[in-house]
Short mmCIF file of C-alpha atoms and ligand atoms in Angstrom, two decimals:
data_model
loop_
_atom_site.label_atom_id
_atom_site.label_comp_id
_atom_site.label_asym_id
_atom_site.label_seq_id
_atom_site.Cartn_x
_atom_site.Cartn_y
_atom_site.Cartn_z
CA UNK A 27 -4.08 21.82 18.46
CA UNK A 28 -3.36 24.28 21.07
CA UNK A 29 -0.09 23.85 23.27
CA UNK A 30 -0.25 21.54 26.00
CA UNK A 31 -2.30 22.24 29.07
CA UNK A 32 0.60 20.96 31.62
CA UNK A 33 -0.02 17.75 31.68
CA UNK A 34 3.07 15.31 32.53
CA UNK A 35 4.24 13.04 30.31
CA UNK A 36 7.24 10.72 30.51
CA UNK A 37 8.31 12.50 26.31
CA UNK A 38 7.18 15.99 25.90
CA UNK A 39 5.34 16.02 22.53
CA UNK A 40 6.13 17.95 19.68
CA UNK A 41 2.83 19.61 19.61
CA UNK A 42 -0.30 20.61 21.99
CA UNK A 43 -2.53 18.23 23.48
CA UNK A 44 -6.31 17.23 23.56
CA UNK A 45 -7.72 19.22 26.31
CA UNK A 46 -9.66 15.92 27.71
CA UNK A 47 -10.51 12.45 26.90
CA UNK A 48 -13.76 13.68 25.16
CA UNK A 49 -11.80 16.06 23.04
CA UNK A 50 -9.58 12.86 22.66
CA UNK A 51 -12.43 10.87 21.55
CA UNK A 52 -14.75 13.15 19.77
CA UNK A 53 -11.92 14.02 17.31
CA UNK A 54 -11.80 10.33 17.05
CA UNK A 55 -15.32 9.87 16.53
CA UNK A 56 -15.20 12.87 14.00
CA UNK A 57 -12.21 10.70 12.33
CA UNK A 58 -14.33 7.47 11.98
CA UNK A 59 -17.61 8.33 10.92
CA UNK A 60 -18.38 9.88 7.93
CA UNK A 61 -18.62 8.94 4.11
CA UNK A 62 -17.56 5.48 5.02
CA UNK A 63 -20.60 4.79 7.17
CA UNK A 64 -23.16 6.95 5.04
CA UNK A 65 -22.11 6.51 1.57
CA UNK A 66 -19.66 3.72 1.20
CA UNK A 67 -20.96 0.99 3.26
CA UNK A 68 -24.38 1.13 1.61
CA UNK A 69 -22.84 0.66 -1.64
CA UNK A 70 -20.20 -1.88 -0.83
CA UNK A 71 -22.61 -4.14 0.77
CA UNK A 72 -24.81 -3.85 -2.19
CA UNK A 73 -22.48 -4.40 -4.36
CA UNK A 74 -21.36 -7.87 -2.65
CA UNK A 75 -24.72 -9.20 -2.25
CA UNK A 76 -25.79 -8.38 1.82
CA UNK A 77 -25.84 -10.39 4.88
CA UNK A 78 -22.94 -12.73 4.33
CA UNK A 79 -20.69 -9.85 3.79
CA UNK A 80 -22.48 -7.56 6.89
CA UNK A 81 -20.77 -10.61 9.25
CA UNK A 82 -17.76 -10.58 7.38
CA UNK A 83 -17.03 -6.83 8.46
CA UNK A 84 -18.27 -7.12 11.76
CA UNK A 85 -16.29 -10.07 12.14
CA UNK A 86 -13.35 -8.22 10.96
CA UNK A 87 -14.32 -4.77 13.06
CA UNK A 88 -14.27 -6.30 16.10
CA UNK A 89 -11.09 -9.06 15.64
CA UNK A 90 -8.88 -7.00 13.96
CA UNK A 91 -10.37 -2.98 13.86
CA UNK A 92 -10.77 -2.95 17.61
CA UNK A 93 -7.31 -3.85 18.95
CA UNK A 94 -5.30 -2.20 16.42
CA UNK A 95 -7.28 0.29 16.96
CA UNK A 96 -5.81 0.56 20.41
CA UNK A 97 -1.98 0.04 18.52
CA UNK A 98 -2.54 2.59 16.83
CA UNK A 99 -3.47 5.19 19.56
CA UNK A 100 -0.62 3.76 21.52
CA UNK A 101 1.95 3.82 19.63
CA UNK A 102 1.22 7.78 18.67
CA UNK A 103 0.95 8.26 22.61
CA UNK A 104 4.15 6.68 23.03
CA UNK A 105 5.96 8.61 20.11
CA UNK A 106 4.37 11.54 20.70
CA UNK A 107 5.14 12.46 17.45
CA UNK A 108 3.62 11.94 13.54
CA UNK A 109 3.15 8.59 12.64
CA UNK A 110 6.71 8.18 10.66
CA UNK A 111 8.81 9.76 13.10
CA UNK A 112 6.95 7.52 16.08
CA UNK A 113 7.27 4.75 14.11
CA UNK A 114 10.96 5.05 13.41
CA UNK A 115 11.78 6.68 17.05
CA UNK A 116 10.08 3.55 19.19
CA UNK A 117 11.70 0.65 16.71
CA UNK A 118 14.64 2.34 17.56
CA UNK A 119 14.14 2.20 20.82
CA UNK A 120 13.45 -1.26 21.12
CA UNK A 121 16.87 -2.22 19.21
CA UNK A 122 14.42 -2.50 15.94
CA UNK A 123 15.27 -0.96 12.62
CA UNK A 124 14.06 2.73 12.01
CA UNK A 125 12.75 1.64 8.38
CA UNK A 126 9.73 0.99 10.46
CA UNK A 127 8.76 4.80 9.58
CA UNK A 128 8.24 3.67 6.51
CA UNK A 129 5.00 2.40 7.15
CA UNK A 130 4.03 5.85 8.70
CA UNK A 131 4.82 6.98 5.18
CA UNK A 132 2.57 4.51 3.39
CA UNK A 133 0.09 5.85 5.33
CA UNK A 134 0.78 9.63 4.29
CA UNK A 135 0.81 8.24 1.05
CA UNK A 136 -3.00 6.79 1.66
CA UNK A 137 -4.22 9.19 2.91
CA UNK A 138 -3.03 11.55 -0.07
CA UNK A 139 -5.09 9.14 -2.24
CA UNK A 140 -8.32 8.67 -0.12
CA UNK A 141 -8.83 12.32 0.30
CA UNK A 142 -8.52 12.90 -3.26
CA UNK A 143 -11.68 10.96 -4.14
CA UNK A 144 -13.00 11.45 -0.88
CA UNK A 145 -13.59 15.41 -1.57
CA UNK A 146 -15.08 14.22 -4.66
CA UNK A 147 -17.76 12.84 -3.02
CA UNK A 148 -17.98 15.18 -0.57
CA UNK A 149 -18.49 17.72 -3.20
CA UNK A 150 -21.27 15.65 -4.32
CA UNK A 151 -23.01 16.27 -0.71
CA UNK A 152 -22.26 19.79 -0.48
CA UNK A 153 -24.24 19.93 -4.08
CA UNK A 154 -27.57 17.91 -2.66
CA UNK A 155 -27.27 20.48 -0.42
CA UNK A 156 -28.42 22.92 -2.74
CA UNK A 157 -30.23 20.40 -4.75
CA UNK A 158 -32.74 19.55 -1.46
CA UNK A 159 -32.72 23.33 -0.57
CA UNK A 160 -33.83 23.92 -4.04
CA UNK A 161 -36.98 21.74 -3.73
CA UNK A 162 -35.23 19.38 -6.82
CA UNK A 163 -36.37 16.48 -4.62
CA UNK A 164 -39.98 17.31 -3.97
CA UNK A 165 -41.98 14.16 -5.40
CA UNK A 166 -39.15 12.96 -7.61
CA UNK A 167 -39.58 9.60 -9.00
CA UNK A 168 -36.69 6.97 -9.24
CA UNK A 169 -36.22 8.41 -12.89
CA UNK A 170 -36.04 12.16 -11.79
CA UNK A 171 -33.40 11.64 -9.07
CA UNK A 172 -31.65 9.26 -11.62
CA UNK A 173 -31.23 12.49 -14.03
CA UNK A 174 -30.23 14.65 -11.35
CA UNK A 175 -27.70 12.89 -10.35
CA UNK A 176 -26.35 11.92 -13.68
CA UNK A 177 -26.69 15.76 -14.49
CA UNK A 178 -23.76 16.50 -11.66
CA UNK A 179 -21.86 13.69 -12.41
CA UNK A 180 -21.42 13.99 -16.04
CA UNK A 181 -20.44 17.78 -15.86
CA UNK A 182 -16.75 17.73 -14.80
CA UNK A 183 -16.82 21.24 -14.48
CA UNK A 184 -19.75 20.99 -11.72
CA UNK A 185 -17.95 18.49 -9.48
CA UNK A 186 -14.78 19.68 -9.70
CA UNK A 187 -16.33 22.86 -8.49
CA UNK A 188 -17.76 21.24 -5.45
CA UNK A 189 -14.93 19.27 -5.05
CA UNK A 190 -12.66 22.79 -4.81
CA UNK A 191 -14.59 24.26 -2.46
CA UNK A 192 -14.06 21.53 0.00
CA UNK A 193 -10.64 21.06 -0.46
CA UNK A 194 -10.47 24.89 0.32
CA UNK A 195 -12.61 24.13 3.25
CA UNK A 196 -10.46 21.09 4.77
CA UNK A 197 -7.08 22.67 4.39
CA UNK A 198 -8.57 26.22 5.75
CA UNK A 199 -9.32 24.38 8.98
CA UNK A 200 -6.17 21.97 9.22
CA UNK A 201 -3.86 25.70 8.41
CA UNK A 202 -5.39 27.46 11.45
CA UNK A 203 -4.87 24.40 13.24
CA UNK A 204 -8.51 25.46 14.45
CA UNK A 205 -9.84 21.40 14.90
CA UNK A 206 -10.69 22.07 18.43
CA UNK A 207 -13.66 24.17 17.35
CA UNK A 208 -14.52 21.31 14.50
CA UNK A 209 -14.23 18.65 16.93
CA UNK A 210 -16.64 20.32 19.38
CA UNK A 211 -19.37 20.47 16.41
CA UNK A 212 -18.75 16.30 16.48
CA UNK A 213 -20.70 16.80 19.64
CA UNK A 214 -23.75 18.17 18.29
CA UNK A 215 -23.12 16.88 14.24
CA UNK A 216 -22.80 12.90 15.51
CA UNK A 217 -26.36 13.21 17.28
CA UNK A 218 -28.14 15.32 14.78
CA UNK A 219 -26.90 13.28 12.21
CA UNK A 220 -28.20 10.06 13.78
CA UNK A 221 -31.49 11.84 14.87
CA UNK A 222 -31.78 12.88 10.88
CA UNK A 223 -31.17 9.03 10.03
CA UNK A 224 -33.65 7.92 13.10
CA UNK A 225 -36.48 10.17 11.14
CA UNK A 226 -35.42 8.47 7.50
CA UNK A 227 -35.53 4.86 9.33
CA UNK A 228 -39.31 5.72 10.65
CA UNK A 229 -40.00 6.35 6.70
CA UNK A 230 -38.11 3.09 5.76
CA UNK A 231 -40.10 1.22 8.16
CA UNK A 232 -43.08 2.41 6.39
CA UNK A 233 -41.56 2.54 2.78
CA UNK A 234 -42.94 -1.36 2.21
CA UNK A 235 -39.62 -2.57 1.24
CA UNK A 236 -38.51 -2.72 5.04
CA UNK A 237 -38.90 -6.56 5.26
CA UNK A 238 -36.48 -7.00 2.60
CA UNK A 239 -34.40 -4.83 3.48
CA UNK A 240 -33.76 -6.03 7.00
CA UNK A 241 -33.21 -9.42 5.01
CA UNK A 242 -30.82 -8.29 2.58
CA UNK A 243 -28.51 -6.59 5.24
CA UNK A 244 -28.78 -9.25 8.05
CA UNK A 245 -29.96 -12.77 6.02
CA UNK A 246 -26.56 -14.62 5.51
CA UNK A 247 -26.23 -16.00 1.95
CA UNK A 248 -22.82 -17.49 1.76
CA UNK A 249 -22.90 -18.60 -1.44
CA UNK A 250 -22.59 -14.60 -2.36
CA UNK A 251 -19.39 -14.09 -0.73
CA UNK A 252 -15.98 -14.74 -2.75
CA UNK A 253 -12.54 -14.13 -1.43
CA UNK A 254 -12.69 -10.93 -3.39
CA UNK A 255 -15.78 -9.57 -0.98
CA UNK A 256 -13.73 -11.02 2.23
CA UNK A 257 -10.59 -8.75 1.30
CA UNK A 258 -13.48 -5.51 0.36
CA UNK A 259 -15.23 -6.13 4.08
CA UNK A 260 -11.64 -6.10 5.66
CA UNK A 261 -10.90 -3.21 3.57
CA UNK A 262 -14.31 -1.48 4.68
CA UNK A 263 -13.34 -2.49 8.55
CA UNK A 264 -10.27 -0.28 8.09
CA UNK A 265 -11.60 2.43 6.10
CA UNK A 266 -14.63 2.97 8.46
CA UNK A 267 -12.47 3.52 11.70
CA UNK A 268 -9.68 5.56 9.78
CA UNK A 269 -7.23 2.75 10.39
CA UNK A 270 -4.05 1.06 8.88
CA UNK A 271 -2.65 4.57 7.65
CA UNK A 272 -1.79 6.59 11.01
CA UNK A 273 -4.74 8.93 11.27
CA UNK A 274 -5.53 7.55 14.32
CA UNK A 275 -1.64 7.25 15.65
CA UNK A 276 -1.66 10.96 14.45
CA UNK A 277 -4.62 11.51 17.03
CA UNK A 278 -3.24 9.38 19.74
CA UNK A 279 0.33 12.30 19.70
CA UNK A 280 -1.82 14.46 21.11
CA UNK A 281 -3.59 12.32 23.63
CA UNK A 282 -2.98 13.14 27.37
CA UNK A 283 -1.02 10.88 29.39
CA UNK A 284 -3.41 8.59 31.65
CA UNK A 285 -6.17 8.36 29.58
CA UNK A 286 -7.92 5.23 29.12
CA UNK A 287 -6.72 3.38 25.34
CA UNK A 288 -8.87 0.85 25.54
CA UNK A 289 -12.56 2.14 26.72
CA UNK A 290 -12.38 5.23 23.88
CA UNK A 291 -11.42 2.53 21.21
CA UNK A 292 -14.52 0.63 22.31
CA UNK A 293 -16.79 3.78 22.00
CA UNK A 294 -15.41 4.59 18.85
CA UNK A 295 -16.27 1.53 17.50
CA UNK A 296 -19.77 1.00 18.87
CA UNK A 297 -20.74 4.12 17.79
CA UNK A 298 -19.30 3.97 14.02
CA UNK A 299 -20.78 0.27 13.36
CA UNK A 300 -24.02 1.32 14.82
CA UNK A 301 -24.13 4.51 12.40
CA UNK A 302 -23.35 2.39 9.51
CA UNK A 303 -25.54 -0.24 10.26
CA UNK A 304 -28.40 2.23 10.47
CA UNK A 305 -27.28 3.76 7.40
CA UNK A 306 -28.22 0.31 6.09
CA UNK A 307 -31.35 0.11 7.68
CA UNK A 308 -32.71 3.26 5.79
CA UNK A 309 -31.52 2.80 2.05
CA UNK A 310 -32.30 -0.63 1.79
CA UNK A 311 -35.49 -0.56 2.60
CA UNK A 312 -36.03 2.24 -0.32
CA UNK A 313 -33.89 0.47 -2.69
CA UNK A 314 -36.71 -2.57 -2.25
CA UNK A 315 -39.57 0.07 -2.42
CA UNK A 316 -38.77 1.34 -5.34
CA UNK A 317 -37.29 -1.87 -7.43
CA UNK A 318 -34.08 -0.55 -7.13
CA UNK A 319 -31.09 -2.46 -7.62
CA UNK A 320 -28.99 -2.68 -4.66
CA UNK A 321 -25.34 -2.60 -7.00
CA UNK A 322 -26.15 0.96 -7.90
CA UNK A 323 -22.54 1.38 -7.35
CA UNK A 324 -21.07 5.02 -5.52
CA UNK A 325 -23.95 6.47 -6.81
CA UNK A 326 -25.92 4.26 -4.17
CA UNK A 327 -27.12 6.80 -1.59
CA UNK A 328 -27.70 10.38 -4.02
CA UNK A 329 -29.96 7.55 -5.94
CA UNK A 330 -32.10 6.47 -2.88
CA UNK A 331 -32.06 9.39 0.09
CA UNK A 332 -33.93 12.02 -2.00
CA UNK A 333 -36.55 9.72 -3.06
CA UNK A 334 -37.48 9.44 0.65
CA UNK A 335 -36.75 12.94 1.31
CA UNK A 336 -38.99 13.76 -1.48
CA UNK A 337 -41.82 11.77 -0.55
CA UNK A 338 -42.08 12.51 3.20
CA UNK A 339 -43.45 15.50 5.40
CA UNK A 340 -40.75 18.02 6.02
CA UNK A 341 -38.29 16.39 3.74
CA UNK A 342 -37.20 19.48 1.97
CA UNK A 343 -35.71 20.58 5.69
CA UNK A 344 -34.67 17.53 6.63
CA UNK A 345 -32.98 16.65 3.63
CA UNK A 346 -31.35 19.44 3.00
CA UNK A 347 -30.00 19.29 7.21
CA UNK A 348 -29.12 16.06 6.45
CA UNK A 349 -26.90 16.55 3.68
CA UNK A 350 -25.37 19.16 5.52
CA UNK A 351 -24.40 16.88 8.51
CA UNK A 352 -22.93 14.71 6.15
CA UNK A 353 -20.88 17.01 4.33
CA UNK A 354 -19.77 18.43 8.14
CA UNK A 355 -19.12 14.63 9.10
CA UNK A 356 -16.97 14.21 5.79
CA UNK A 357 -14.94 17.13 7.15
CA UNK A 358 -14.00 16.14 10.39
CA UNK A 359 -12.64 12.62 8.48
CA UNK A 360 -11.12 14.77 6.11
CA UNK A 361 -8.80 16.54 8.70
CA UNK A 362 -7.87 13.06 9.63
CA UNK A 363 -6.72 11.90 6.50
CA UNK A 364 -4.99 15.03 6.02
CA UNK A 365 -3.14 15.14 9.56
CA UNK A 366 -0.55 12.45 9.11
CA UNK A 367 0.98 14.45 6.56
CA UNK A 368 0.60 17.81 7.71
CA UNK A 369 2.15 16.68 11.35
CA UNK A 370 4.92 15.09 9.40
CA UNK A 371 6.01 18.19 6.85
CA UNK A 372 5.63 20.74 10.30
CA UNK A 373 7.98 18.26 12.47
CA UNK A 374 10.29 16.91 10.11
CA UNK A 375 10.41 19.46 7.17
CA UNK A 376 9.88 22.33 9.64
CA UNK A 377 6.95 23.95 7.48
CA UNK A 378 4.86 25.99 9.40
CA UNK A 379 1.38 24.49 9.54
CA UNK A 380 -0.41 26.79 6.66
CA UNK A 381 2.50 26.10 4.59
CA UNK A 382 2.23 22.68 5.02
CA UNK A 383 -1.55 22.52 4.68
CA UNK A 384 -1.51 24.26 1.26
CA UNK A 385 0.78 22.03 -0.20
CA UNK A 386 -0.11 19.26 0.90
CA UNK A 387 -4.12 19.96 -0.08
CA UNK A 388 -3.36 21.24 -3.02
CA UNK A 389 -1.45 17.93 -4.48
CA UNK A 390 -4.49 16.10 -3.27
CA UNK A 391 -6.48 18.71 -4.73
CA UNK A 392 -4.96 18.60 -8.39
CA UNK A 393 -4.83 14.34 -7.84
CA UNK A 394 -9.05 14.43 -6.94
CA UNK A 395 -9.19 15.61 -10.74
CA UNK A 396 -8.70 12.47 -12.19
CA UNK A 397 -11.70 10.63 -9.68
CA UNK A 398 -13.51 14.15 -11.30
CA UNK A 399 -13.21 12.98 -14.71
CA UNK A 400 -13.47 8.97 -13.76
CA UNK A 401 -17.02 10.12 -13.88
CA UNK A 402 -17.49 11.89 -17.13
CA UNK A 403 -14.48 12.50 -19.65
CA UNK A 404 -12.64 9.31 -19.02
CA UNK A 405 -15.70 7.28 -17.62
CA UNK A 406 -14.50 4.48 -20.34
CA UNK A 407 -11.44 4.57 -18.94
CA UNK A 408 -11.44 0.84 -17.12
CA UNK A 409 -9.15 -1.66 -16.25
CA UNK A 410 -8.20 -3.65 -13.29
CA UNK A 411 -11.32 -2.65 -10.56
CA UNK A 412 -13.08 -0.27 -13.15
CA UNK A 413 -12.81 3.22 -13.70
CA UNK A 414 -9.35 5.64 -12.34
CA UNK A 415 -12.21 6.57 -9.36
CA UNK A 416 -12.72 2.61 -8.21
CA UNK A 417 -8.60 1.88 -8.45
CA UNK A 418 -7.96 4.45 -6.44
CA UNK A 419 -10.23 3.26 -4.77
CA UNK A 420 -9.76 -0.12 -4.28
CA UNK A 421 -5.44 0.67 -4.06
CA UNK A 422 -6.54 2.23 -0.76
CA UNK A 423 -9.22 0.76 1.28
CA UNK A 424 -8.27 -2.78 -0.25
CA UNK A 425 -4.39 -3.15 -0.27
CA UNK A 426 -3.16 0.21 1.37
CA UNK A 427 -5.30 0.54 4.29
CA UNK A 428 -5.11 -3.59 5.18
CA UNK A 429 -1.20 -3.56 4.37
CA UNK A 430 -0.71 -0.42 6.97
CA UNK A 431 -2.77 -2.03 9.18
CA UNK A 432 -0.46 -6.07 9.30
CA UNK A 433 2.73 -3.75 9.93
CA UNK A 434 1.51 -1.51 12.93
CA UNK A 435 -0.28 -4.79 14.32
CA UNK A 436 2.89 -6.57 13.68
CA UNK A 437 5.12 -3.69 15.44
CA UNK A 438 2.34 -3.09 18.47
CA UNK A 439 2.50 -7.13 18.97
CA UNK A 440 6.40 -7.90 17.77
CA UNK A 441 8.26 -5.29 18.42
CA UNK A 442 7.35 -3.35 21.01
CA UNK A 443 8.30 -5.15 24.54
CA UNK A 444 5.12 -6.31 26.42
CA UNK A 445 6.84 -3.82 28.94
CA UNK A 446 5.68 -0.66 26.86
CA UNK A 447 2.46 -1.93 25.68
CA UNK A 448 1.18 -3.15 29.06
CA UNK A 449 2.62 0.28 30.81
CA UNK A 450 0.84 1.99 27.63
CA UNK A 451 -2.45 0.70 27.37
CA UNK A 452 -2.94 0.77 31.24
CA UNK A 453 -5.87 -1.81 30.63
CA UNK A 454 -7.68 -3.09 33.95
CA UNK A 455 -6.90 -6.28 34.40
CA UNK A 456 -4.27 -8.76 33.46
CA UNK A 457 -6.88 -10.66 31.48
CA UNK A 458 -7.66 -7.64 29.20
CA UNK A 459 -4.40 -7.12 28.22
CA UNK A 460 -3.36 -10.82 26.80
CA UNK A 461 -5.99 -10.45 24.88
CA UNK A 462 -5.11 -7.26 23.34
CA UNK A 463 -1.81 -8.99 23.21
CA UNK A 464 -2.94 -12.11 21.72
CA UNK A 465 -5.28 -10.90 19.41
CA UNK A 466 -2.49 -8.57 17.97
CA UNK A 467 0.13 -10.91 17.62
CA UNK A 468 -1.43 -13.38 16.27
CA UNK A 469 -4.92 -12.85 15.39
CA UNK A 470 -5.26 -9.88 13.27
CA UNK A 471 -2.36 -10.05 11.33
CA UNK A 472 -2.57 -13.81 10.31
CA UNK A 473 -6.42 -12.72 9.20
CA UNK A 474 -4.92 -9.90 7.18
CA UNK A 475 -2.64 -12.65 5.65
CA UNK A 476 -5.40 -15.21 5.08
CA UNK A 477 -7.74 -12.77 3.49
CA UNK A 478 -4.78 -11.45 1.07
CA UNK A 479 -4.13 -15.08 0.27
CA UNK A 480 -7.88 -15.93 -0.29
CA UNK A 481 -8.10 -12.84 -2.48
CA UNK A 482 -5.39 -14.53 -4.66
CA UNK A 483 -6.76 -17.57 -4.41
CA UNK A 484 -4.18 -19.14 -2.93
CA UNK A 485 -6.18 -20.27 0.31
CA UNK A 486 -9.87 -21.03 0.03
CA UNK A 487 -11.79 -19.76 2.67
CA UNK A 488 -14.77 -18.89 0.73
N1 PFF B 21 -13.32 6.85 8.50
C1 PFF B 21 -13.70 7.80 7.51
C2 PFF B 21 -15.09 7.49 7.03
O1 PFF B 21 -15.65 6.46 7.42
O2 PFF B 21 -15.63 8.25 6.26
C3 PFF B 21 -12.72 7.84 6.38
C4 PFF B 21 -11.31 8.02 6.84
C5 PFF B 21 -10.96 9.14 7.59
C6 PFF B 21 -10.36 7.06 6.56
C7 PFF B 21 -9.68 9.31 8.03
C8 PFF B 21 -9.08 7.21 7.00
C9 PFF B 21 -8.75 8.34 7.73
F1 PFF B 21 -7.55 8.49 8.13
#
């Protein structure tokens, strides 16, 4: 971030500013979408059987995701500092106890786990790269892309490769502190990327399968959904818009005074449902046109995308552009998850930011190993969710992330004074406000509660 541009604020932050709401929300946007709209809500949904589940997330995206994603931003605002120190600074400041930091830390924590599958997997992109360039998709068969893809997952070596070089590539970017010239690509990447998935959607439309795919993704079946699926959709909710974990509190310390909270958390979230919803839309369809299964598992979308790429006119360019996007869009959410941290060693350990950057990456770095060999060496390795990749996994995005999430809601909604918020959030209109208000206090987190308890099974909801 560069240093701030002079605009007043009532706490001087610790560090530069966005240059302007679009900077503001296009680093956002660069946050939210990326292997969570592309790769992980394909999968998820397939795995938990489709429509019913679909509701269940939007349900929870726009209930819950929505106004905490306006917490979040304003409590970072309002700290003006990394999500641990903002935390513990503002409880303090409203007579609170400054153990509230500690869910700032949790989130570090998170985000030290996500991004240490998540470069896995961006590695994996970053290979299809070359694969598509390579013309290893051209007229593949389900069988052929099958092998290919079981050829770079079973070679530790070969991932762990990929996933080095993008480690190296995230903490190269968050050292310079050079976002600002990532967060501009969002501009063009978010729009090429959807234009890429516009094309594939024209060839699912025409795949044959498009009927029942459209059903699968949209056709409620209740009888599919257990409390177990409830507690992965919340989990996806969260995930998807980089919540419960500070990314987007980390963001919001470098937001400019006066800028609106609640209209760029309502673009943010259009815009990532919409992309993951199309994402849907086109792998579905080719899952049905091919008898696929649709619990292919993480493998979902390197078993589906190159068979249309393969199959279509121009797909060699187009699929090798789009896995490029991809792997650009996994960046930008990679700084994110990285961020919390880095903020957090610079301000309170007084690292510079390259020295924090390299340490931090390179404990995620070493940590991504074990997702590396969840996949070959130690793919027998199982217990409680399945292999080391799906705990870590399912730790995260289904008890982390949701966890993070109750306690900021809870301290946006309990203990900060209605005095801060309102002045905060700056929403127009009385109206708007209670129900931020209301649907933080008591909304979202007795939702989070109820879906932990249904998990359990300790409440049946489903
Ligand atoms: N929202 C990102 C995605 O959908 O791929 C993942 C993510 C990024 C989660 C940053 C959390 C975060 F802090």
């Amino acid at each position: 971030m560069s240093p701030a541009s002079g605009i007043g604020s009532p706490r001087q932050s610790l560090h530069g500013q966005w240059s302007s709401r679009l900077a503001f929300i296009l680093a956002v946007t660069g946050s939210a979408v990326g292997l969570g709209n592309v790769w992980r809500f394909p999968y998820i949904v397939g795995d938990n059987g489709g429509g019913a589940f679909v509701l269940v997330y939007l349900a929870c995206v726009l209930a819950i995701g929505l106004p905490l994603m306006m917490s979040e931003i304003l409590v970072g605002r309002r700290g003006r500092r990394n999500p641990v120190m903002a935390m513990s600074l503002l409880a303090q400041e409203e007579g609170s106890s400054r153990h509230w930091g500690l869910v700032g830390l949790m989130g570090v924590l998170a985000g030290f786990i996500i991004l240490s599958f998540y470069s896995v997997i961006a590695g994996w992109s970053v290979a299809y790269v070359f694969a598509s360039g390579a013309g290893r998709f051209s007229g593949a068969d389900a069988a052929q892309v099958g092998s290919l893809f079981e050829g770079l997952t079973s070679s530790w070596a070969t991932i762990g490769f990929w996933h080095t070089l993008f480690m190296v590539m995230t903490v190269m970017v968050v050292a310079r502190g050079v976002e600002k010239g990532l967060e501009r690509a969002v501009r063009i990447l978010v729009p090429a990327l959807v234009g890429i998935m516009l094309i594939l959607l024209i060839y699912a439309i025409t795949s044959g399968g498009f009927g029942d795919g459209v059903r699968f993704l949209f056709q409620p079946d209740f009888s599919q959904l257990s409390g177990a699926s409830v507690l992965v959709a919340l989990g996806q909710a969260f995930f998807t818009l980089s919540l419960g974990m500070g990314a987007i509190m980390a963001y919001g310390a470098y937001l400019p005074e006066g800028t609106s909270i609640g209209s760029t958390a309502i673009t943010v979230v259009i815009a990532d449902t919409a992309i993951a919803i199309l994402a849907g839309l086109v792998i579905f369809p080719i899952v049905f046109a091919n008898g696929l299964e649709t619990a292919q598992g993480p493998g979902l979308i390197f078993l589906t995308l190159p068979l249309a790429f393969g199959n279509m006119t121009g797909g060699l360019v187009f699929g090798t552009l789009f896995f490029i996007l991809l792997t650009f869009a996994a960046w930008t959410s990679a700084i994110g998850l990285i961020e919390p941290a880095v903020a957090w060693m610079v301000e309170r350990l007084k690292l510079t930011r390259a020295q924090a950057a390299v340490s931090a990456g390179g404990v995620i770095w070493l940590l991504g190993f074990a997702t590396v060999f969840s996949f070959n060496l130690l793919a027998d390795v199982q217990f409680g969710a399945g292999t080391i990749f799906d705990n870590a996994d399912y730790l995260t995005n289904n008890l982390m992330l949701p966890l993070g999430g109750l306690f900021i809601t809870l301290f946006a909604g309990w203990v900060l004074s209605a005095r801060v918020t309102r002045d905060e959030l700056a929403l127009a209109g009385e109206g708007r406000y209670r129900l931020w208000r209301f649907l933080t206090r008591w909304v979202a987190p007795l939702a989070v509660v109820a879906v932990f308890l249904n998990a359990i099974g300790l409440l049946r909801l489903t």
